[in-house]
mmCIF file of C-alpha atoms in Angstrom:
data_model
loop_
_atom_site.group_PDB
_atom_site.id
_atom_site.type_symbol
_atom_site.label_atom_id
_atom_site.label_comp_id
_atom_site.label_asym_id
_atom_site.label_seq_id
_atom_site.Cartn_x
_atom_site.Cartn_y
_atom_site.Cartn_z
ATOM 1 C CA MET A 297 0.262 0.237 0.580
ATOM 2 C CA THR A 298 1.184 3.839 -0.673
ATOM 3 C CA GLU A 299 1.589 6.301 1.434
ATOM 4 C CA ASP A 300 -1.634 7.855 -0.153
ATOM 5 C CA ALA A 301 -2.940 5.126 -0.416
ATOM 6 C CA THR A 302 -2.653 5.072 3.865
ATOM 7 C CA ARG A 303 -3.393 8.649 4.697
ATOM 8 C CA ASP A 304 -6.370 8.479 2.812
ATOM 9 C CA ARG A 305 -7.558 5.679 4.728
ATOM 10 C CA LEU A 306 -6.762 6.931 7.909
ATOM 11 C CA ASP A 307 -8.784 10.185 6.919
ATOM 12 C CA ALA A 308 -10.933 8.738 6.327
ATOM 13 C CA LEU A 309 -11.540 6.500 9.805
ATOM 14 C CA GLU A 310 -10.607 9.506 11.466
ATOM 15 C CA SER A 311 -14.130 11.533 9.862
ATOM 16 C CA ARG A 312 -15.849 7.900 10.306
ATOM 17 C CA LEU A 313 -14.427 8.296 14.018
ATOM 18 C CA ALA A 314 -15.376 11.998 13.952
ATOM 19 C CA TYR A 315 -18.793 11.194 13.005
ATOM 20 C CA GLN A 316 -19.913 8.499 15.236
ATOM 21 C CA GLU A 317 -18.757 10.313 18.692
ATOM 22 C CA ASP A 318 -20.983 13.185 17.132
ATOM 23 C CA TRP A 319 -23.873 10.837 16.508
ATOM 24 C CA LEU A 320 -23.091 9.152 20.239
ATOM 25 C CA ASP A 321 -23.282 12.747 21.628
ATOM 26 C CA THR A 322 -26.566 13.391 20.209
ATOM 27 C CA LEU A 323 -28.147 10.269 20.988
ATOM 28 C CA ASP A 324 -26.474 10.875 25.246
ATOM 29 C CA GLN A 325 -28.433 14.008 25.027
ATOM 30 C CA ALA A 326 -31.622 12.904 22.939
ATOM 31 C CA LEU A 327 -31.485 10.019 26.465
ATOM 32 C CA ALA A 328 -31.132 12.341 29.342
ATOM 33 C CA ALA A 329 -33.662 14.474 27.753
ATOM 34 C CA GLN A 330 -35.999 10.158 27.705
ATOM 35 C CA ASP A 331 -35.430 10.201 31.493
ATOM 36 C CA ARG A 332 -35.803 13.437 32.847
ATOM 37 C CA ARG A 333 -39.206 13.433 31.258
ATOM 38 C CA VAL A 334 -40.003 9.482 32.540
ATOM 39 C CA ALA A 335 -39.509 11.144 35.710
ATOM 40 C CA GLN A 336 -41.411 13.860 35.354
ATOM 41 C CA LEU A 337 -44.280 11.612 34.293
ATOM 42 C CA GLU A 338 -44.028 9.285 37.099
ATOM 43 C CA ARG A 339 -44.182 11.974 39.279
ATOM 44 C CA THR A 340 -47.296 12.888 37.975
ATOM 45 C CA ASN A 341 -49.260 9.639 37.179
ATOM 46 C CA ASP A 342 -47.926 9.246 41.482
ATOM 47 C CA MET A 343 -49.543 12.517 42.059
ATOM 48 C CA LEU A 344 -52.820 11.175 40.150
ATOM 49 C CA ARG A 345 -53.136 7.832 41.633
ATOM 50 C CA GLU A 346 -52.875 9.806 44.941
ATOM 51 C CA ARG A 347 -55.890 11.960 44.215
ATOM 52 C CA LEU A 348 -57.882 9.529 42.711
ATOM 53 C CA ARG A 349 -57.298 7.674 45.214
ATOM 54 C CA ASN A 350 -58.550 10.648 47.690
ATOM 55 C CA LEU A 351 -61.970 10.315 45.608
ATOM 56 C CA ARG A 352 -62.664 7.542 45.718
ATOM 57 C CA GLN A 353 -61.960 7.153 49.053
ATOM 58 C CA SER A 354 -64.207 10.728 49.655
ATOM 59 C CA VAL A 355 -66.852 9.162 48.174
ATOM 60 C CA ASP A 356 -66.566 5.818 49.260
ATOM 61 C CA HIS A 357 -67.352 7.587 52.939
ATOM 62 C CA MET A 358 -69.597 10.164 51.805
ATOM 63 C CA SER A 359 -73.405 9.005 53.369
ATOM 64 C CA ASP A 360 -76.808 8.784 50.893
ATOM 65 C CA ASP A 361 -77.478 12.620 52.886
ATOM 66 C CA ASP A 362 -74.331 13.954 50.592
ATOM 67 C CA ALA A 363 -74.858 12.358 47.815
ATOM 68 C CA PRO A 364 -74.829 15.664 45.434
ATOM 69 C CA THR A 365 -77.815 16.034 44.035
ATOM 70 C CA PRO A 366 -79.238 17.459 41.109
ATOM 71 C CA SER A 367 -79.666 20.796 41.720
ATOM 72 C CA ASP A 368 -76.156 20.778 43.268
ATOM 73 C CA GLU A 369 -74.939 20.472 39.985
ATOM 74 C CA ILE A 370 -75.297 24.196 39.020
ATOM 75 C CA PRO A 371 -73.901 24.628 35.217
ATOM 76 C CA PRO A 372 -70.850 27.406 35.568
ATOM 77 C CA HIS A 373 -72.274 29.875 33.444
ATOM 78 C CA TYR A 374 -74.128 30.512 36.379
#
């Protein structure tokens, strides 16, 4: 192999390596962003589960006298 061919191959390999390193950085940033988003969604899910649990308990403990009637449900524009 000639010196020019070896240099060309080395340049091509260096170029590919630089591209792959850039691509890995991009993927790493995307993965980190997704991880933050998943953590946020898990916190929101936990909060909503807790609210639902509290609402269910409120409904379970509500007596028939405390149950809302249709007249209690006034449309928002009144």
